[in-house]
Amino acid sequence: MDILTLIKSDTAARSPLLRKYLMKLNQRIALTCLPHRSPTWRYVGKTTSLRENMSVNATGENNEWSHGFDADSYNSQKNPGNLQEEDIEVPEILEEVIEVLLSGLRDTDTVVRWSAAKGIGRITARLTSALSDEVLTSVLELFSPGEGDGSWHGGCLALAELARRGLLLPASLVKVVPVIMKALHYDIRRGPHSVGSHVRDAAAYVCWAFGRAYYHSDMKNILEQLSPHLLTIACYDREVNCRRAAAAAFQENVGRQGSYPHGIDIVNTADYFALSSRVNSYLHVAVCIARFKEYLYPFVEELLYNKICHWDKGLRELAAEALPSLVKYDPGYFGDFVLEKLIPCTLSSDLCMRHGATLASGEIVLSLHKCNFMLSADKRKSVAGIVPAIEKARLYRGKGGEIMRSVVSRFIYCISVAHVLLPEKLKGSMIDTLVENLRHPNARIQSSAVEALKHFVPAYFIDTDDGGALDITSKYLKLLDDPNVASRRGSALAVGVLPYKFLAKRWKVVILKLCNSCSIQDNSDDRDAEARVNAVKGLVSVCETLTGLRKDSVLCLVEEDTSLHLLLKNEVMQTLFKALDDYAVDNRGDVGSWVREAAMDGLERCTYILCERGSISFSRKTIDHADREVSHDKEAHSLFDVSLATSLVGGILKQAVEKMDKIREVAAMILQRILYNEVPIPCIPCREKLEEIVPREVKSGWAVPTFSYPRFVQLLQFSCYSRYVLSGLVVAVGGLQDSLNKASLAALLEYLKVTDAEKSSFREYKLATELLWVLQQYKKRDRVIRPTLKTIEILLSKKVFMDMEGHTRDFCAGVLDSLVFELKGTKDFTKLYSGISIMGYLTSVLDETNSAAFSQLFSFLGHRYPKIRKASADQVYLVILQNENAIEEEKLDEALDILSETCWEGDLEEAKHQMLRLYKLAGLDLATLVKTTNRRSDNYGGKGSSITDENAFYSSLVGSSGF
């Protein structure tokens, strides 16, 4: 046949569409050779309704509708005429056609397999019963273990077609159903992934076709076999399409067959949307279905044998979380059988198996404890020996070592909460294991170890009086100074979760040690942002632990905790304020923002501690005399005074107007919680205005610049907050992010634009004063100075600060002095460009500042960097054109010619020569020029150094361009 030759050709191998059409052509040829008839042996179905099915389930009786048509007699009895009719002549070509279609069921493309399956169904409908059995046998051979996933998928499609057309008789279901149950769980591991989701989907389609094709009497026994498998796939399959396909098949059978146990309840629970989330399917839908005993044990077996050893790590963790959620339905089964299966698997050579088994074992032990189920002595001993056995087998090494470390920490957490009895030797071994995990550089391993330590120490060491508490505390304090960065990270978190007993005797040492760890180290090699973040978190946790047990104690003496709260106010709060100025940067970006975020959270929590301490002090000393009440009220709030409240709110406001969206949102939400806390925070200046700016009902939008900046910029009018706000605002206005620049600048200009001229002049004067303060406060700190100079340049271009009457002169003089200091010896092109531009604006002031700025601007014509000389020449040219008094009129043309015709980016000596000519034309003091030039040369080259390459040091120019 030409078709067989073409199917085997290279052209067909490259074209799925061609193979699909060849399948269609092949089956059409076979159909033309077979007589068109409806086979008498075909299974005839009948349409039923959901109401009828449910009425049968409710009454348990065979009503008239179920006897009106006897399926067995119709589909099995055959008269002699029928036998004669089936004795037909079979064309020779038919066998070859069916072979082609069977090979099409193995094709690599779904469209070809689907077309071949339909062809099998069409041709079988015209064959005799005996021949159809042969076709079915050939299809079932596709499900042999040696076949690939394509054969299984094509076989499922063919079976579904045969069932839909009534060509799969009930007598054959005995052979078909076991194959379909295997196909429902088909999942073959291939490298880092697996294949089989399309097979499971097709198997669910076969079950769906069964529900539509057969009578409930024929399907009763089949449904009892299929329902647990369908629901297992519906709840626990990895792919959402398989979960939904299995649920659809189950729903179809419930509606048409009506023989599923608890069918309607399950259909209402496992609907299309509930199964869309894998987490919801595992932890909610499956738990609801498992309350029916018919499905509990199949669910447990699926998780136990297939899911906790799955190749997907996330699925294993989810399965280990889902398995203990079923414990409540049969704790004895889990305590005996399931744990018996899991414990040996914790030492499996397969990483997936031992990871899932260890995690599931711990979670089951914890769940059994919550169910008040007591494990037997042998089981407790086996559970306690899991961690030592893992360590003895050295399973922390090699591939999967990190995974096992994390899961062992989680296992220790579970047995600690469950209070599993441990020998003393084993306690020491496990604490050493946690210490090793705390020293690991992986953050997830550290966090799991900290969580385990938080429960392990109180469970096994809190009642001992052998000095173990002091030893454990000393061990972690020593690690705070460890050269290993990972050790410092983990130990800071570990100290934060230690119980009160372990901190009480050395609380001052612990707090001061953590305070020291929150600061940036002098040695740049020792600096680590994560270590500082963990130190801040640990410090705040220690403070809460130390103060938490005291605040409810009526017998606690004032002398005992006064020193603690004073240390909290004077050391801890100040340390957190310093952490708000952590702007460390590395190759990951602004890593200091992590510290600032943790510091804001810590300030909020410490504020609550101080204010609650004040309130408790007041309640304990409440007496009847009014004068003594007043004195006690002052004492109560002395821990949180106006100065501390101003620093707190100001520091948070500074973060609320800076450039990072996340930090702005966090700061605004923290400020909102402080303003509207249940225990009122006292002594906050301008509270009414703050509550107007940050209302209680606004819960989102603070990260949007156009929403937040117009609100917070209003605080510039209050002296207590203006410097905090402005020091953060200039970073946004003068930064590199264009959208942020526009929003923050628009808010600032809108704030300055008021109808009242006197009020507008006052706001400009106040802003000018605070800008000068920023320039003085952050000298030589380019992170702030660069955007501040850019902000001043933008404001001067908008004619701000030029109408402040006598204050304009002072502002310009202050800015010029700062420029001289900041630009002296700098290699930062951003600062140089902004400084040159600002000097150009300052020359318009009619006083001695004019000549000083003009002289400074001229000096940059002889700068070592060609780009700076060119920018200075352009600025001088504009100044001369705009200022008639800059150069005498008869010398003006010559000066403009020099500026325009000189190649300022060329030879340095030629540029200096032309600069001297301009100095003479402008009538400036040459002594000032020589002094300025010599000072700049000393800063650039150092004593005795010479400049050989005037085009060097362009890295700053590249950086200023945003690269």
PDB file of N, CA, C and O in Angstrom, residues 359 361-367 369 408-420 452 455 460:
ATOM      1  N   LEU A 359      10.190  14.092  57.149  1.00  0.00           N
ATOM      2  CA  LEU A 359       9.271  15.200  57.378  1.00  0.00           C
ATOM      3  C   LEU A 359       7.896  14.689  57.796  1.00  0.00           C
ATOM      4  O   LEU A 359       7.286  15.213  58.745  1.00  0.00           O
ATOM      5  N   SER A 361       7.158  11.829  59.209  1.00  0.00           N
ATOM      6  CA  SER A 361       7.213  11.210  60.532  1.00  0.00           C
ATOM      7  C   SER A 361       7.059  12.252  61.633  1.00  0.00           C
ATOM      8  O   SER A 361       6.284  12.069  62.582  1.00  0.00           O
ATOM      9  N   GLY A 362       7.793  13.323  61.508  1.00  0.00           N
ATOM     10  CA  GLY A 362       7.682  14.373  62.517  1.00  0.00           C
ATOM     11  C   GLY A 362       6.300  14.983  62.574  1.00  0.00           C
ATOM     12  O   GLY A 362       5.747  15.211  63.663  1.00  0.00           O
ATOM     13  N   GLU A 363       5.716  15.234  61.418  1.00  0.00           N
ATOM     14  CA  GLU A 363       4.396  15.864  61.391  1.00  0.00           C
ATOM     15  C   GLU A 363       3.330  14.921  61.970  1.00  0.00           C
ATOM     16  O   GLU A 363       2.403  15.371  62.652  1.00  0.00           O
ATOM     17  N   ILE A 364       3.465  13.632  61.710  1.00  0.00           N
ATOM     18  CA  ILE A 364       2.489  12.677  62.254  1.00  0.00           C
ATOM     19  C   ILE A 364       2.615  12.585  63.768  1.00  0.00           C
ATOM     20  O   ILE A 364       1.604  12.528  64.495  1.00  0.00           O
ATOM     21  N   VAL A 365       3.854  12.569  64.268  1.00  0.00           N
ATOM     22  CA  VAL A 365       4.050  12.544  65.724  1.00  0.00           C
ATOM     23  C   VAL A 365       3.408  13.771  66.369  1.00  0.00           C
ATOM     24  O   VAL A 365       2.740  13.675  67.412  1.00  0.00           O
ATOM     25  N   LEU A 366       3.591  14.916  65.753  1.00  0.00           N
ATOM     26  CA  LEU A 366       2.987  16.141  66.280  1.00  0.00           C
ATOM     27  C   LEU A 366       1.463  16.076  66.230  1.00  0.00           C
ATOM     28  O   LEU A 366       0.776  16.467  67.183  1.00  0.00           O
ATOM     29  N   SER A 367       0.924  15.572  65.130  1.00  0.00           N
ATOM     30  CA  SER A 367      -0.526  15.480  64.996  1.00  0.00           C
ATOM     31  C   SER A 367      -1.110  14.479  65.986  1.00  0.00           C
ATOM     32  O   SER A 367      -2.192  14.693  66.544  1.00  0.00           O
ATOM     33  N   HIS A 369       0.099  13.850  68.894  1.00  0.00           N
ATOM     34  CA  HIS A 369       0.120  14.532  70.193  1.00  0.00           C
ATOM     35  C   HIS A 369      -1.086  15.453  70.342  1.00  0.00           C
ATOM     36  O   HIS A 369      -1.700  15.525  71.416  1.00  0.00           O
ATOM     37  N   VAL A 408      15.539  17.855  59.283  1.00  0.00           N
ATOM     38  CA  VAL A 408      15.862  17.375  60.621  1.00  0.00           C
ATOM     39  C   VAL A 408      15.510  18.437  61.664  1.00  0.00           C
ATOM     40  O   VAL A 408      14.999  18.119  62.744  1.00  0.00           O
ATOM     41  N   SER A 409      15.748  19.697  61.344  1.00  0.00           N
ATOM     42  CA  SER A 409      15.357  20.769  62.262  1.00  0.00           C
ATOM     43  C   SER A 409      13.847  20.782  62.456  1.00  0.00           C
ATOM     44  O   SER A 409      13.354  20.962  63.582  1.00  0.00           O
ATOM     45  N   ARG A 410      13.126  20.584  61.377  1.00  0.00           N
ATOM     46  CA  ARG A 410      11.671  20.536  61.483  1.00  0.00           C
ATOM     47  C   ARG A 410      11.230  19.329  62.308  1.00  0.00           C
ATOM     48  O   ARG A 410      10.282  19.415  63.101  1.00  0.00           O
ATOM     49  N   PHE A 411      11.926  18.202  62.147  1.00  0.00           N
ATOM     50  CA  PHE A 411      11.597  17.007  62.919  1.00  0.00           C
ATOM     51  C   PHE A 411      11.833  17.261  64.409  1.00  0.00           C
ATOM     52  O   PHE A 411      11.013  16.862  65.256  1.00  0.00           O
ATOM     53  N   ILE A 412      12.928  17.915  64.744  1.00  0.00           N
ATOM     54  CA  ILE A 412      13.202  18.236  66.148  1.00  0.00           C
ATOM     55  C   ILE A 412      12.133  19.168  66.705  1.00  0.00           C
ATOM     56  O   ILE A 412      11.704  19.032  67.865  1.00  0.00           O
ATOM     57  N   TYR A 413      11.696  20.100  65.884  1.00  0.00           N
ATOM     58  CA  TYR A 413      10.593  20.984  66.309  1.00  0.00           C
ATOM     59  C   TYR A 413       9.348  20.162  66.649  1.00  0.00           C
ATOM     60  O   TYR A 413       8.700  20.385  67.688  1.00  0.00           O
ATOM     61  N   CYS A 414       9.011  19.205  65.797  1.00  0.00           N
ATOM     62  CA  CYS A 414       7.783  18.414  66.004  1.00  0.00           C
ATOM     63  C   CYS A 414       7.864  17.586  67.278  1.00  0.00           C
ATOM     64  O   CYS A 414       6.911  17.547  68.067  1.00  0.00           O
ATOM     65  N   ILE A 415       8.991  16.899  67.500  1.00  0.00           N
ATOM     66  CA  ILE A 415       9.073  16.063  68.697  1.00  0.00           C
ATOM     67  C   ILE A 415       9.184  16.922  69.950  1.00  0.00           C
ATOM     68  O   ILE A 415       8.806  16.476  71.038  1.00  0.00           O
ATOM     69  N   SER A 416       9.683  18.157  69.817  1.00  0.00           N
ATOM     70  CA  SER A 416       9.746  19.048  70.978  1.00  0.00           C
ATOM     71  C   SER A 416       8.356  19.485  71.394  1.00  0.00           C
ATOM     72  O   SER A 416       8.014  19.493  72.580  1.00  0.00           O
ATOM     73  N   VAL A 417       7.543  19.854  70.426  1.00  0.00           N
ATOM     74  CA  VAL A 417       6.170  20.257  70.733  1.00  0.00           C
ATOM     75  C   VAL A 417       5.381  19.067  71.258  1.00  0.00           C
ATOM     76  O   VAL A 417       4.533  19.216  72.160  1.00  0.00           O
ATOM     77  N   ALA A 418       5.664  17.882  70.722  1.00  0.00           N
ATOM     78  CA  ALA A 418       4.962  16.672  71.168  1.00  0.00           C
ATOM     79  C   ALA A 418       5.507  16.119  72.473  1.00  0.00           C
ATOM     80  O   ALA A 418       4.935  15.166  73.026  1.00  0.00           O
ATOM     81  N   HIS A 419       6.620  16.676  72.968  1.00  0.00           N
ATOM     82  CA  HIS A 419       7.221  16.253  74.242  1.00  0.00           C
ATOM     83  C   HIS A 419       7.558  14.761  74.237  1.00  0.00           C
ATOM     84  O   HIS A 419       7.251  14.029  75.183  1.00  0.00           O
ATOM     85  N   VAL A 420       8.200  14.324  73.161  1.00  0.00           N
ATOM     86  CA  VAL A 420       8.686  12.950  73.104  1.00  0.00           C
ATOM     87  C   VAL A 420       9.854  12.807  74.080  1.00  0.00           C
ATOM     88  O   VAL A 420      10.779  13.628  74.085  1.00  0.00           O
ATOM     89  N   ALA A 452      13.085  25.379  65.632  1.00  0.00           N
ATOM     90  CA  ALA A 452      13.211  24.165  66.443  1.00  0.00           C
ATOM     91  C   ALA A 452      13.795  24.477  67.815  1.00  0.00           C
ATOM     92  O   ALA A 452      13.327  23.963  68.838  1.00  0.00           O
ATOM     93  N   HIS A 455      11.459  25.801  70.598  1.00  0.00           N
ATOM     94  CA  HIS A 455      10.611  24.858  71.323  1.00  0.00           C
ATOM     95  C   HIS A 455      11.421  23.759  71.995  1.00  0.00           C
ATOM     96  O   HIS A 455      10.969  23.182  72.992  1.00  0.00           O
ATOM     97  N   TYR A 460      13.063  20.640  76.960  1.00  0.00           N
ATOM     98  CA  TYR A 460      13.998  19.665  77.517  1.00  0.00           C
ATOM     99  C   TYR A 460      15.042  20.258  78.467  1.00  0.00           C
ATOM    100  O   TYR A 460      15.767  19.497  79.112  1.00  0.00           O
TER     101      TYR A 460
END
